[in-house]
Each structure stands twice: as C-alpha cells, then as structure tokens.
Coordinates of N, CA and C in Angstrom, one line a residue:
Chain A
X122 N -170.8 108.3 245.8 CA -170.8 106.9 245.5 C -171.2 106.1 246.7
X123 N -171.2 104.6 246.2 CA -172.0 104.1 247.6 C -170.5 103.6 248.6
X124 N -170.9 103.6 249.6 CA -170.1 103.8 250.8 C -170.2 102.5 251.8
X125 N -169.5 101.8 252.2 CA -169.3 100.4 252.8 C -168.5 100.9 253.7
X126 N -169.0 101.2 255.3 CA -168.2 101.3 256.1 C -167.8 100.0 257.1
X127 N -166.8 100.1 257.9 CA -166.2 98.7 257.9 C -165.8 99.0 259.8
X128 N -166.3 98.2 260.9 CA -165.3 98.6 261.7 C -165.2 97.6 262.9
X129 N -164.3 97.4 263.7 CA -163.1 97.9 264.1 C -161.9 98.1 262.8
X130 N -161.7 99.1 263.2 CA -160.5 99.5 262.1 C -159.0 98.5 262.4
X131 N -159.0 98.6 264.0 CA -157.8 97.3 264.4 C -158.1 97.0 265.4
X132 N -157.8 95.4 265.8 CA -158.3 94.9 267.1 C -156.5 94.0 267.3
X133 N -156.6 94.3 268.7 CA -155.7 93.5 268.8 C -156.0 92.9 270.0
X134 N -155.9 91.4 270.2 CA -157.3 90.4 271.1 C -155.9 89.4 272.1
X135 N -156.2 88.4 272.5 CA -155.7 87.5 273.3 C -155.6 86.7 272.8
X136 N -154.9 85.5 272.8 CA -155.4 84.4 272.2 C -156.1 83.5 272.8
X137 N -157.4 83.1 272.3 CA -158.9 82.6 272.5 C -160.1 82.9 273.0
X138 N -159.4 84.4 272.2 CA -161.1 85.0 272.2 C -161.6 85.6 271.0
X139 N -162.9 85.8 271.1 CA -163.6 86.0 269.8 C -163.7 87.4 269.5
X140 N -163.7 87.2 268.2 CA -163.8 89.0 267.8 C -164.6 89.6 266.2
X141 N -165.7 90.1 267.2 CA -166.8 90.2 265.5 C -166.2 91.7 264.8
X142 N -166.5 91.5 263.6 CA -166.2 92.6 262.7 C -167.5 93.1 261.6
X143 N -167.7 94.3 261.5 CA -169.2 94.7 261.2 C -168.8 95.2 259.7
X144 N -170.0 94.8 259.1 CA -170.1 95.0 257.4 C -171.2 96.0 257.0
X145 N -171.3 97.5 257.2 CA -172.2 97.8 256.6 C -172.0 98.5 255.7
X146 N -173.3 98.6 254.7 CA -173.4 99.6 253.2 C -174.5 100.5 254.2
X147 N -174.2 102.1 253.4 CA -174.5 102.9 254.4 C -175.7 103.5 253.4
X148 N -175.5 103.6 251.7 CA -176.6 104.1 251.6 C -177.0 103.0 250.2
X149 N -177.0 101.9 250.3 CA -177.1 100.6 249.7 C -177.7 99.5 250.5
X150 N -178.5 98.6 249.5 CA -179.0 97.4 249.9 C -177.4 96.5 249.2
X151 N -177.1 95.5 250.2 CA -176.5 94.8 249.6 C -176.6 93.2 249.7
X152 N -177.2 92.8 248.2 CA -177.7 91.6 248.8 C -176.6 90.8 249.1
X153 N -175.4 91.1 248.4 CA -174.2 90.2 248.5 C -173.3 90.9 248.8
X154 N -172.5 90.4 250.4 CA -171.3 90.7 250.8 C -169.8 89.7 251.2
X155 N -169.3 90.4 250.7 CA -167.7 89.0 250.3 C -166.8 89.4 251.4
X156 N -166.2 88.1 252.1 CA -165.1 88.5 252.8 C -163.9 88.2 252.4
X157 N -162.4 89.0 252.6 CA -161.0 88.8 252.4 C -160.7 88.6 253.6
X158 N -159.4 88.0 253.3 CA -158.1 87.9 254.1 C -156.7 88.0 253.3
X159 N -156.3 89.6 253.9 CA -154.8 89.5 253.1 C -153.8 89.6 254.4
X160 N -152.9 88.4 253.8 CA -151.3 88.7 254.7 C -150.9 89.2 254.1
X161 N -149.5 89.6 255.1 CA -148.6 90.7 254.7 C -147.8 90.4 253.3
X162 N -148.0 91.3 252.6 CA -147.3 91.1 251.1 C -148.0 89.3 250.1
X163 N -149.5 89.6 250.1 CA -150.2 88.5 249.7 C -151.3 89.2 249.0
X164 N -151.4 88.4 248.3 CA -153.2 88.8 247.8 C -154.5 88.7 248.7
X165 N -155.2 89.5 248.5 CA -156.7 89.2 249.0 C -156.9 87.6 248.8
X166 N -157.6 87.2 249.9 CA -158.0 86.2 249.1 C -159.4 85.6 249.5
X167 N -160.1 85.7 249.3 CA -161.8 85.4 249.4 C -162.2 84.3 250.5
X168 N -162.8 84.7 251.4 CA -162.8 83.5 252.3 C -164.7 82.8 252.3
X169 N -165.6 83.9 252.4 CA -167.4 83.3 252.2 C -167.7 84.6 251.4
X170 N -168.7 84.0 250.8 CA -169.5 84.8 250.2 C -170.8 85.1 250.9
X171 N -171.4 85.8 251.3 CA -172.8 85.6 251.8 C -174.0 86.4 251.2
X172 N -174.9 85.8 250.9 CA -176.5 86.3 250.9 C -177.2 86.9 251.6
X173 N -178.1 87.7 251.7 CA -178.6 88.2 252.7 C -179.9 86.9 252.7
X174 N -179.8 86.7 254.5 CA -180.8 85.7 254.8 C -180.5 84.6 254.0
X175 N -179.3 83.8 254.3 CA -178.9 82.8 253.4 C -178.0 82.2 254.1
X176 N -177.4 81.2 254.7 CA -176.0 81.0 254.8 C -174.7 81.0 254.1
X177 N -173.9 81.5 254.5 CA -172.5 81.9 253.5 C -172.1 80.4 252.9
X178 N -171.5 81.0 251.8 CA -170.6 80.1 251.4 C -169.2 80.2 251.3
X179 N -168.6 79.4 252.1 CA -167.3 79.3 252.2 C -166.2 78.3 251.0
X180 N -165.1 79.6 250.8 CA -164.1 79.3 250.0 C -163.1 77.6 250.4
X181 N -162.9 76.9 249.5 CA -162.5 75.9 250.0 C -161.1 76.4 251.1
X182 N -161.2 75.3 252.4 CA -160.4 75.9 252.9 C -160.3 76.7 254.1
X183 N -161.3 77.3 254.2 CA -161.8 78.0 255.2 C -163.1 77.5 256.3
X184 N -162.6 77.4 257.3 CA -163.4 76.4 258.2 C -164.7 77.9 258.9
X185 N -165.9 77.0 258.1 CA -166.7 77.7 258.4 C -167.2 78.0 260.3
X186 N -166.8 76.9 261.0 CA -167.1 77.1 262.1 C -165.7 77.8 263.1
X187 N -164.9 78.1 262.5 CA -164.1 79.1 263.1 C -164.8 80.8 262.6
X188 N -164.8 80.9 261.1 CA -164.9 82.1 260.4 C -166.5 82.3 260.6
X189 N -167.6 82.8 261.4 CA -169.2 82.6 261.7 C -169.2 84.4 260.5
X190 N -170.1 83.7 259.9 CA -170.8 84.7 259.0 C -172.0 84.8 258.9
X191 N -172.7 86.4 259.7 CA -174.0 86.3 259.7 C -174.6 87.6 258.8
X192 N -175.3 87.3 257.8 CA -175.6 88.4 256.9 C -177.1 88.5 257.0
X193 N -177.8 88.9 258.2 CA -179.2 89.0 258.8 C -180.0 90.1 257.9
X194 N -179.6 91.5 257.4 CA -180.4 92.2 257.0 C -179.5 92.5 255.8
X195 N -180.2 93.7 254.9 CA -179.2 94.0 253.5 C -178.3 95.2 253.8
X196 N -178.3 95.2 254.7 CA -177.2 96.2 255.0 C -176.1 96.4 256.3
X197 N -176.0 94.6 256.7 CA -175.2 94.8 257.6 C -174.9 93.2 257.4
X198 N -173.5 92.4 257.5 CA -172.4 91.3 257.8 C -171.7 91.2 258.9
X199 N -171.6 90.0 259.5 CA -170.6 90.2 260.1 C -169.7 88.9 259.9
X200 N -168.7 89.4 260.3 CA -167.7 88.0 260.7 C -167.1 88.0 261.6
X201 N -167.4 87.1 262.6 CA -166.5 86.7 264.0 C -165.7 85.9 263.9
X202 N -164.4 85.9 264.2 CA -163.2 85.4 264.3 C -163.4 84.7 265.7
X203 N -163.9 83.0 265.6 CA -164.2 82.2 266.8 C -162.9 81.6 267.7
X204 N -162.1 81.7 268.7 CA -161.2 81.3 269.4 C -159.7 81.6 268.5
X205 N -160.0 83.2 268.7 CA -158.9 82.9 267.8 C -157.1 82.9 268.1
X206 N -156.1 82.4 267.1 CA -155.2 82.2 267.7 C -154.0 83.3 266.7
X207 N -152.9 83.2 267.6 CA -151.9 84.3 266.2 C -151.8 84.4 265.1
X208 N -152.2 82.9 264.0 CA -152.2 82.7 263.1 C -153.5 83.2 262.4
X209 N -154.0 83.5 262.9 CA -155.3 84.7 262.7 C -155.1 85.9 262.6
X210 N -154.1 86.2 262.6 CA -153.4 87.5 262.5 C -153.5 88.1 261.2
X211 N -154.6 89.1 260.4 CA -154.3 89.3 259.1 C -155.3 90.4 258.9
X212 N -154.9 91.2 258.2 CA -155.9 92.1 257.5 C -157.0 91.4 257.1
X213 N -158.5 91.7 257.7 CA -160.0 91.5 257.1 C -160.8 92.2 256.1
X214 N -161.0 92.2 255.2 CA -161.9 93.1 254.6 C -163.3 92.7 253.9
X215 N -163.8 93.6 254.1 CA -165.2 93.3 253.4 C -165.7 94.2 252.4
X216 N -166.3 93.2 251.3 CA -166.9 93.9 250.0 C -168.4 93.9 249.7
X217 N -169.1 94.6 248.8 CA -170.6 94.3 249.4 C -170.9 94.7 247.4
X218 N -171.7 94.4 247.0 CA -172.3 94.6 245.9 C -173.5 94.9 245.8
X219 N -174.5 95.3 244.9 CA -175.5 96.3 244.9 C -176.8 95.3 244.2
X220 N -176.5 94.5 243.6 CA -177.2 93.1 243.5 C -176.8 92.0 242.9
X221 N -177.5 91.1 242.7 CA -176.5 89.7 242.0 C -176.1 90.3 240.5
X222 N -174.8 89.7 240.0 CA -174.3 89.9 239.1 C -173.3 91.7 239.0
X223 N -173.9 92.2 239.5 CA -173.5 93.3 239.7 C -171.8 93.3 240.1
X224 N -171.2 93.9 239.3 CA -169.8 93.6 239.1 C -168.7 94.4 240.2
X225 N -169.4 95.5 240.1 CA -168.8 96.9 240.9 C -169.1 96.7 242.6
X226 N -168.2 96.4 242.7 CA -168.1 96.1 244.3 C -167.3 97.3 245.0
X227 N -168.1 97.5 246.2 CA -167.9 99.0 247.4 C -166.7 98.0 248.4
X228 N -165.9 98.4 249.1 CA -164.6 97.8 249.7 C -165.1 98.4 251.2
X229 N -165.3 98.1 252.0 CA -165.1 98.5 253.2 C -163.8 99.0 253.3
X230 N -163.4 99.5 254.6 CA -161.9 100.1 255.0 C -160.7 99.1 255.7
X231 N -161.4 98.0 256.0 CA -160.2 96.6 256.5 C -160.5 96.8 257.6
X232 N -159.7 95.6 258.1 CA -160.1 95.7 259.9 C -158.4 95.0 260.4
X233 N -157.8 95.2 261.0 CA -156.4 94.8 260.7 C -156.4 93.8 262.6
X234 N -156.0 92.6 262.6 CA -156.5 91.6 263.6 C -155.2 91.3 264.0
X235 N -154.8 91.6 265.0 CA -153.5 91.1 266.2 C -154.1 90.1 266.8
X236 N -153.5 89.2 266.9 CA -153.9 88.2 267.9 C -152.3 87.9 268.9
X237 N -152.8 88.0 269.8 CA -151.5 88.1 271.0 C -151.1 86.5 271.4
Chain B
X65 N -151.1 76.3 238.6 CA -151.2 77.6 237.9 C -152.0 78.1 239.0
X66 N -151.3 79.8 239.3 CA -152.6 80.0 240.0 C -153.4 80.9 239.2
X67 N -154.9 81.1 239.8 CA -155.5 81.8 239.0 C -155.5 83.0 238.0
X68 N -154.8 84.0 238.7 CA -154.4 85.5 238.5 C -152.6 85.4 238.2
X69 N -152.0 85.7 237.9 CA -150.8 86.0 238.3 C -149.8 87.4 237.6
X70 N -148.9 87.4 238.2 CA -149.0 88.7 238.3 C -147.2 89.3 238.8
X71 N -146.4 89.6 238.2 CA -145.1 90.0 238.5 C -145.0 91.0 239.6
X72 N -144.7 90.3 241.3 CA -144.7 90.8 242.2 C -144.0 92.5 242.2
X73 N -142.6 92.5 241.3 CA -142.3 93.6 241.4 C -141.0 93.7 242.9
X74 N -140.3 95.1 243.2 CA -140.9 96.1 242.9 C -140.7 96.6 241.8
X75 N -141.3 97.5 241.1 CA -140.9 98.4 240.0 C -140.7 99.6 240.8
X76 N -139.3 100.1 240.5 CA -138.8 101.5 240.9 C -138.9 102.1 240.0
X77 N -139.2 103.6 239.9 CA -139.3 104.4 238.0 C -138.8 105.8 239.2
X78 N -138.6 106.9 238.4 CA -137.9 107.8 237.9 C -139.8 108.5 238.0
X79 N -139.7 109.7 239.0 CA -140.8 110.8 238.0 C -141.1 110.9 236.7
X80 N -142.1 110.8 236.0 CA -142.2 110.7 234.2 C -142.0 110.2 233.7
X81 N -141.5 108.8 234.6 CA -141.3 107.4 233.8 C -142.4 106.9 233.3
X82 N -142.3 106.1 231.8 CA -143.8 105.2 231.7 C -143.4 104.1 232.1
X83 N -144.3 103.3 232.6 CA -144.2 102.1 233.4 C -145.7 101.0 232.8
X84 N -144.9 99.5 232.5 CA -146.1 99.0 232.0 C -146.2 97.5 233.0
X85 N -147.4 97.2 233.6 CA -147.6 96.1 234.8 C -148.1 94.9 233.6
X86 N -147.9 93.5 233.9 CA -148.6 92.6 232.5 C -149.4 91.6 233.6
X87 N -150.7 90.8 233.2 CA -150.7 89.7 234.3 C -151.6 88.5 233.5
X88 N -151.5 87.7 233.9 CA -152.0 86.2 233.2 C -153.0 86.3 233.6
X89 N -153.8 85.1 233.3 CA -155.3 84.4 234.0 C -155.6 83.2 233.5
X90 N -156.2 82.7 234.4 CA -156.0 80.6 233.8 C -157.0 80.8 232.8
X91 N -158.1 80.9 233.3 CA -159.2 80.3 233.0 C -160.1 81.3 231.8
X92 N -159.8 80.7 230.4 CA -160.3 81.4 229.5 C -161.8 82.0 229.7
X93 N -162.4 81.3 230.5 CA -163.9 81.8 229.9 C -164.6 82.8 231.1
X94 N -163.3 83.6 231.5 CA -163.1 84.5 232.4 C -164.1 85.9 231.9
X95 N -164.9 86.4 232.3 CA -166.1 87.5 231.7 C -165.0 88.9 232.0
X96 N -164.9 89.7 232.6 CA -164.3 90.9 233.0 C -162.9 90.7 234.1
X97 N -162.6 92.0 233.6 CA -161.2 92.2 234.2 C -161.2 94.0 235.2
X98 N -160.4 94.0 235.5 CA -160.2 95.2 236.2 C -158.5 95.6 237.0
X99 N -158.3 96.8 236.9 CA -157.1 96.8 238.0 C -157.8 98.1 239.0
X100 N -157.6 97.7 240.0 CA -157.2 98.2 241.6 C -156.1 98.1 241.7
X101 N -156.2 99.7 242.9 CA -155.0 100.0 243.3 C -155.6 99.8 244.6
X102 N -154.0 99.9 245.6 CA -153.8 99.0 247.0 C -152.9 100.4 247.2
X103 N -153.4 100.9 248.3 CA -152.4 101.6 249.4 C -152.1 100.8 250.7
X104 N -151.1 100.9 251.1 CA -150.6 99.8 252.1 C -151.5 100.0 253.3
X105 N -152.4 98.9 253.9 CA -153.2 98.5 254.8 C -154.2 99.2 254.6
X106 N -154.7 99.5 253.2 CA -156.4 100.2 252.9 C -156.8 99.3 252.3
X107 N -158.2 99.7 251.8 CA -159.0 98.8 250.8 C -158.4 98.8 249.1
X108 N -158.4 97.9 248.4 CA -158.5 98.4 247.2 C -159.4 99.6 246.5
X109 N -159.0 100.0 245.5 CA -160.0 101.1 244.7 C -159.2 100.7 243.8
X110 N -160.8 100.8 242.6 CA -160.8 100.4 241.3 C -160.2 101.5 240.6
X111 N -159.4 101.2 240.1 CA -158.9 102.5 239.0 C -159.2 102.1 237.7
X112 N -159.3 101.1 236.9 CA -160.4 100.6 235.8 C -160.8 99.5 235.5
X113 N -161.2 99.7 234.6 CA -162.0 98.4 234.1 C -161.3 98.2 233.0
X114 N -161.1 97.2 232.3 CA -160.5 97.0 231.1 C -161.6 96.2 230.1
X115 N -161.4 96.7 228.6 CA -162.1 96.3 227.8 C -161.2 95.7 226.7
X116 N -161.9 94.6 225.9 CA -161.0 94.0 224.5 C -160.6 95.0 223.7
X117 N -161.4 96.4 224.0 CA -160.8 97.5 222.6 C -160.0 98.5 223.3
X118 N -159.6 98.1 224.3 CA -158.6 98.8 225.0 C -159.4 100.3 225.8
X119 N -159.0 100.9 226.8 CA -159.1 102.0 227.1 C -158.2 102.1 228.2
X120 N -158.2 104.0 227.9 CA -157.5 104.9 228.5 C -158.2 105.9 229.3
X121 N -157.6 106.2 231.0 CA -158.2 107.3 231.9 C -156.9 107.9 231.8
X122 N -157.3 109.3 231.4 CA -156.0 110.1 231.6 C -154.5 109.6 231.2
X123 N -153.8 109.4 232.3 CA -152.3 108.7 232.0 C -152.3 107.1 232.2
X124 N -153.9 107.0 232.4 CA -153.4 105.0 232.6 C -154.5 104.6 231.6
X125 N -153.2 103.9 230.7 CA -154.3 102.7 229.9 C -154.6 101.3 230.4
X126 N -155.0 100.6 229.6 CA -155.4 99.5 230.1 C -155.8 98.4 228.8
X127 N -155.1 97.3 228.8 CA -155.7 96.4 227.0 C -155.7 95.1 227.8
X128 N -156.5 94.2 227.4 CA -156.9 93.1 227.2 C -156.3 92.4 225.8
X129 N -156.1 91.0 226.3 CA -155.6 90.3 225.1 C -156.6 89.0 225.6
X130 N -157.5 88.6 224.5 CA -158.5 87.3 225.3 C -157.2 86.1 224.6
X131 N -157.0 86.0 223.7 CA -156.4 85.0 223.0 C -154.9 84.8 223.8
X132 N -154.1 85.6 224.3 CA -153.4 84.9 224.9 C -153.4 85.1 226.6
X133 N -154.7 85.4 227.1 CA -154.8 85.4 228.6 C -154.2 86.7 229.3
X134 N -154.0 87.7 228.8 CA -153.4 89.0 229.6 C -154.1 90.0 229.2
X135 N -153.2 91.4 230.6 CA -153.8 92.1 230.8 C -152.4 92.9 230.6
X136 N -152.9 94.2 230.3 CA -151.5 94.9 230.9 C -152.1 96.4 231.4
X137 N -151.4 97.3 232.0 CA -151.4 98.7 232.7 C -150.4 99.3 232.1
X138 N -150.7 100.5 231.6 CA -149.7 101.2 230.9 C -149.7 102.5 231.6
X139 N -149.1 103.1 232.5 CA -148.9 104.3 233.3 C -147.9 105.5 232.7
X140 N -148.2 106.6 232.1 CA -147.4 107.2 231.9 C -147.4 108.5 232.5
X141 N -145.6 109.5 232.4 CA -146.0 110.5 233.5 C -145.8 110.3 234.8
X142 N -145.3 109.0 235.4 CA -145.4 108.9 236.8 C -145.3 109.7 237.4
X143 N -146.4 109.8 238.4 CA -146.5 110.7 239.5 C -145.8 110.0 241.0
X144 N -145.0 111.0 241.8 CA -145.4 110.3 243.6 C -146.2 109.5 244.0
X145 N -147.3 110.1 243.4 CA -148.6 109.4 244.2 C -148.7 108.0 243.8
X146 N -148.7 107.7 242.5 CA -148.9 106.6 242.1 C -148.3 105.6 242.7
X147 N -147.1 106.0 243.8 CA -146.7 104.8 244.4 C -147.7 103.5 245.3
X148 N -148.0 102.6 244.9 CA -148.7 101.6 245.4 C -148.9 100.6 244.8
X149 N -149.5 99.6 245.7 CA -150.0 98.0 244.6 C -150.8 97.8 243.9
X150 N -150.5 97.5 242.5 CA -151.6 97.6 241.8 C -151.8 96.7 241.2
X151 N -153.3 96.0 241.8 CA -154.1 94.3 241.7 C -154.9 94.3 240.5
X152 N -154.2 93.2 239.5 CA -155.3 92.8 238.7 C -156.3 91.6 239.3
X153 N -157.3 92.1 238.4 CA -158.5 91.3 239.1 C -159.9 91.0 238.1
X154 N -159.9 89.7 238.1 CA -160.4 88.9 237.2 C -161.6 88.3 237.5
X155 N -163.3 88.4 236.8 CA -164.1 88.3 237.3 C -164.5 87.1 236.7
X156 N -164.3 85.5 237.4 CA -164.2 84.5 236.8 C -166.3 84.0 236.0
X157 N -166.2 82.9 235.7 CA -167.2 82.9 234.7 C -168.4 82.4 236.1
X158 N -167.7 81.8 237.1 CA -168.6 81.4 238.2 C -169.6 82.3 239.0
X159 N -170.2 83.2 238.6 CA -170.7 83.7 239.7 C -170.0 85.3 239.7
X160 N -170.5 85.9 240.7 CA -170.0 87.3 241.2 C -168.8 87.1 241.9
X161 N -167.7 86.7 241.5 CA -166.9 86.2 242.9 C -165.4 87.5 241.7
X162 N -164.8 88.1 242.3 CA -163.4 88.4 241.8 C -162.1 87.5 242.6
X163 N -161.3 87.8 241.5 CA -160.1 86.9 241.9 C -158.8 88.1 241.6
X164 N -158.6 87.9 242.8 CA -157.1 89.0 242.7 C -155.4 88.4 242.7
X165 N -155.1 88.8 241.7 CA -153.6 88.5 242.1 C -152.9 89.2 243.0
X166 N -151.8 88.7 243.2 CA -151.3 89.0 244.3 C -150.8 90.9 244.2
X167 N -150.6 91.6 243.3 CA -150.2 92.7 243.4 C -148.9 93.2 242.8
X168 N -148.8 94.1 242.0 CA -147.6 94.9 241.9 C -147.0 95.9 242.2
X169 N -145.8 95.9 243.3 CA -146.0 97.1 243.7 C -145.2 98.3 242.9
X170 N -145.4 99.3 242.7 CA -144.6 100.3 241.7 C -143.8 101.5 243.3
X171 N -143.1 102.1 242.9 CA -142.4 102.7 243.5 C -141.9 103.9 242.9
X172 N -142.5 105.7 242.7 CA -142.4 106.1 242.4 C -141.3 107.8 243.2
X173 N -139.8 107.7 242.3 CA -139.3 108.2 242.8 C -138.7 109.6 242.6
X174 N -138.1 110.9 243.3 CA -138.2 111.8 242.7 C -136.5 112.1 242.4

C-alpha cells in the first residue's frame, strides 16, 4: 500500500526556535497533503491543506505565518513550526492523498514536538 | 454543535464482549464516513469505511443512519488488541478535507 513517511519522529526544541517537519509519499504523487495537530486526549484537528505548487490553505484559526507550509514538489511537505513556544507542544501529523477528491488518505507516522 | 461528535468513553469490556461506539454529525450533506483506529501517539489507520447498507469486516460492523445523522461500530468478540481510540470521521461535502471526532477509547480486558 502506499506509504507516507513522516520525520522527525520527536523533537524536543527551546523556546524560539524553529523546527521543520518533512512530508513524504514514498511511492505516490501526492497532489494534496493535510496537516494535524492533536493534544493530549483531543481530536486531530486540521490545521492547512496544501497543493502541490500552490499555497496552503489554512484552517480558520491557525496563523499561517507561524505554521510556514511548503509543498514544492508531489512528493514532499513541509511544515516549520516558526519561533516556537510550549504551547506548541503537540503531536504533528501529516496526511497526503493520491489525487483531488480522492478519499483514502496515507497518514504519515506523527512527529511528537516538546517545546522547552 | 461541533462537527463530529462522539462519546469520549472509556469503554471497559470483558474479552468477548460486544461493544457498540455511536457518533453524530452536523452537517447533513456530509458525502462519506469512516472509522479509524488510534494507537496512542501513532497515526490513525482506517479500519472502514461505512456504507448506508451497512457493512461488515470480520468482527467489526459498521451502519450508517443518513436520516438521523449517525454512525455506529459494532465490535464483537473483543480482542486485547482492540484496545484503542477509535475515530469517527466524516468526509464533509466541502472539498477533500476529513473531520474527526474526538475519539473513543475502548479498553479491552482479560
């Protein structure tokens, strides 16, 4: 099946510094890849959607110039967590889909973010 | 209202218990549904899809009700394994975007 690998698996950072996280589908084009953020005992909850070669769209709520989403090629995302602070503290995950409409979404493995 | 919702739980069961999860959804003109399971700090994985004529994988069913907004999971048999959160998730009429509820977690014991 197709395969979304996802990494740093955990970072645990300073407070105010940045920390990118990598989105790739390994044996997929993905034109569209989604980001989460779950806290502890919370739902996922959707923060940009991005296009490949497009700018993301961000979920209301989410300050796109902290959360930088760059989805340059069809097979790689990223999201950098800009200056960030403890309240940034949360499981990341990323999802990637196989074209528009396409329902069946590949999960990366999370990226789990300490911020000190 | 929020979008998904979903009886946090926990559900404790007994080995070979059947166990049934139920979950709402606002927004009627909602296209597809699905439950994922959650292992604590992994990714989700889709355990099914759900359809208006209902179906069944092995020991987990799964029905749709469009008219009054639910979903339910019907687990029978419980295993060990089955211990985890299990997300319904709702594929709203906007676009490709899924919408998860918060999770149920089940707790299976021997």
């Amino acid at each position: 099946g197709a395969v979304v690998s996802q990494h740093p698996s955990r970072v645990i950072c300073k407070s105010g510094t940045s920390v990118k996280i990598e989105c790739r589908s390994l044996d997929f084009q993905a034109t569209t890849m989604f980001w989460y953020r779950q806290f502890p005992k919370q739902s996922l909850m959707l923060m940009a959607t991005s296009n490949e070669g497009s700018k993301a769209t961000y979920e209301q709520g989410v300050e796109k110039d902290k959360f930088l989403i760059n989805h340059a090629s069809l097979t790689l995302s990223t999201l950098t967590v800009t200056s960030a602070h403890p309240e940034d503290s949360s499981f990341y995950i990323c999802s990637a889909s196989a074209r528009t409409g396409e329902e069946k979404l590949f999960f990366g493995s999370g990226t789990q973010l300490s911020v000190l | 209202r929020k979008e998904v919702e979903q009886d946090p739980g926990p559900f404790n069961v007994p080995e070979g218990a059947t166990v049934a999860f139920n979950c709402t959804y606002s927004n009627s003109a909602s296209q597809s549904f699905f439950w994922y399971r959650q292992d604590c700090r992994k990714e989700p994985k889709l355990l099914m899809s759900v359809y208006s004529s209902g179906n069944e994988d092995g020991r987990f069913t799964a029905q749709l009700n469009r008219a009054s907004q639910y979903i339910s999971l019907l687990i029978r048999d419980s295993k060990l394994s089955d211990s985890a959160t299990y997300l319904c998730v709702v594929n709203m009429e906007y676009g490709n975007k899924l919408v998860f509820g918060a999770g149920t977690i089940l707790r299976v014991k021997s």
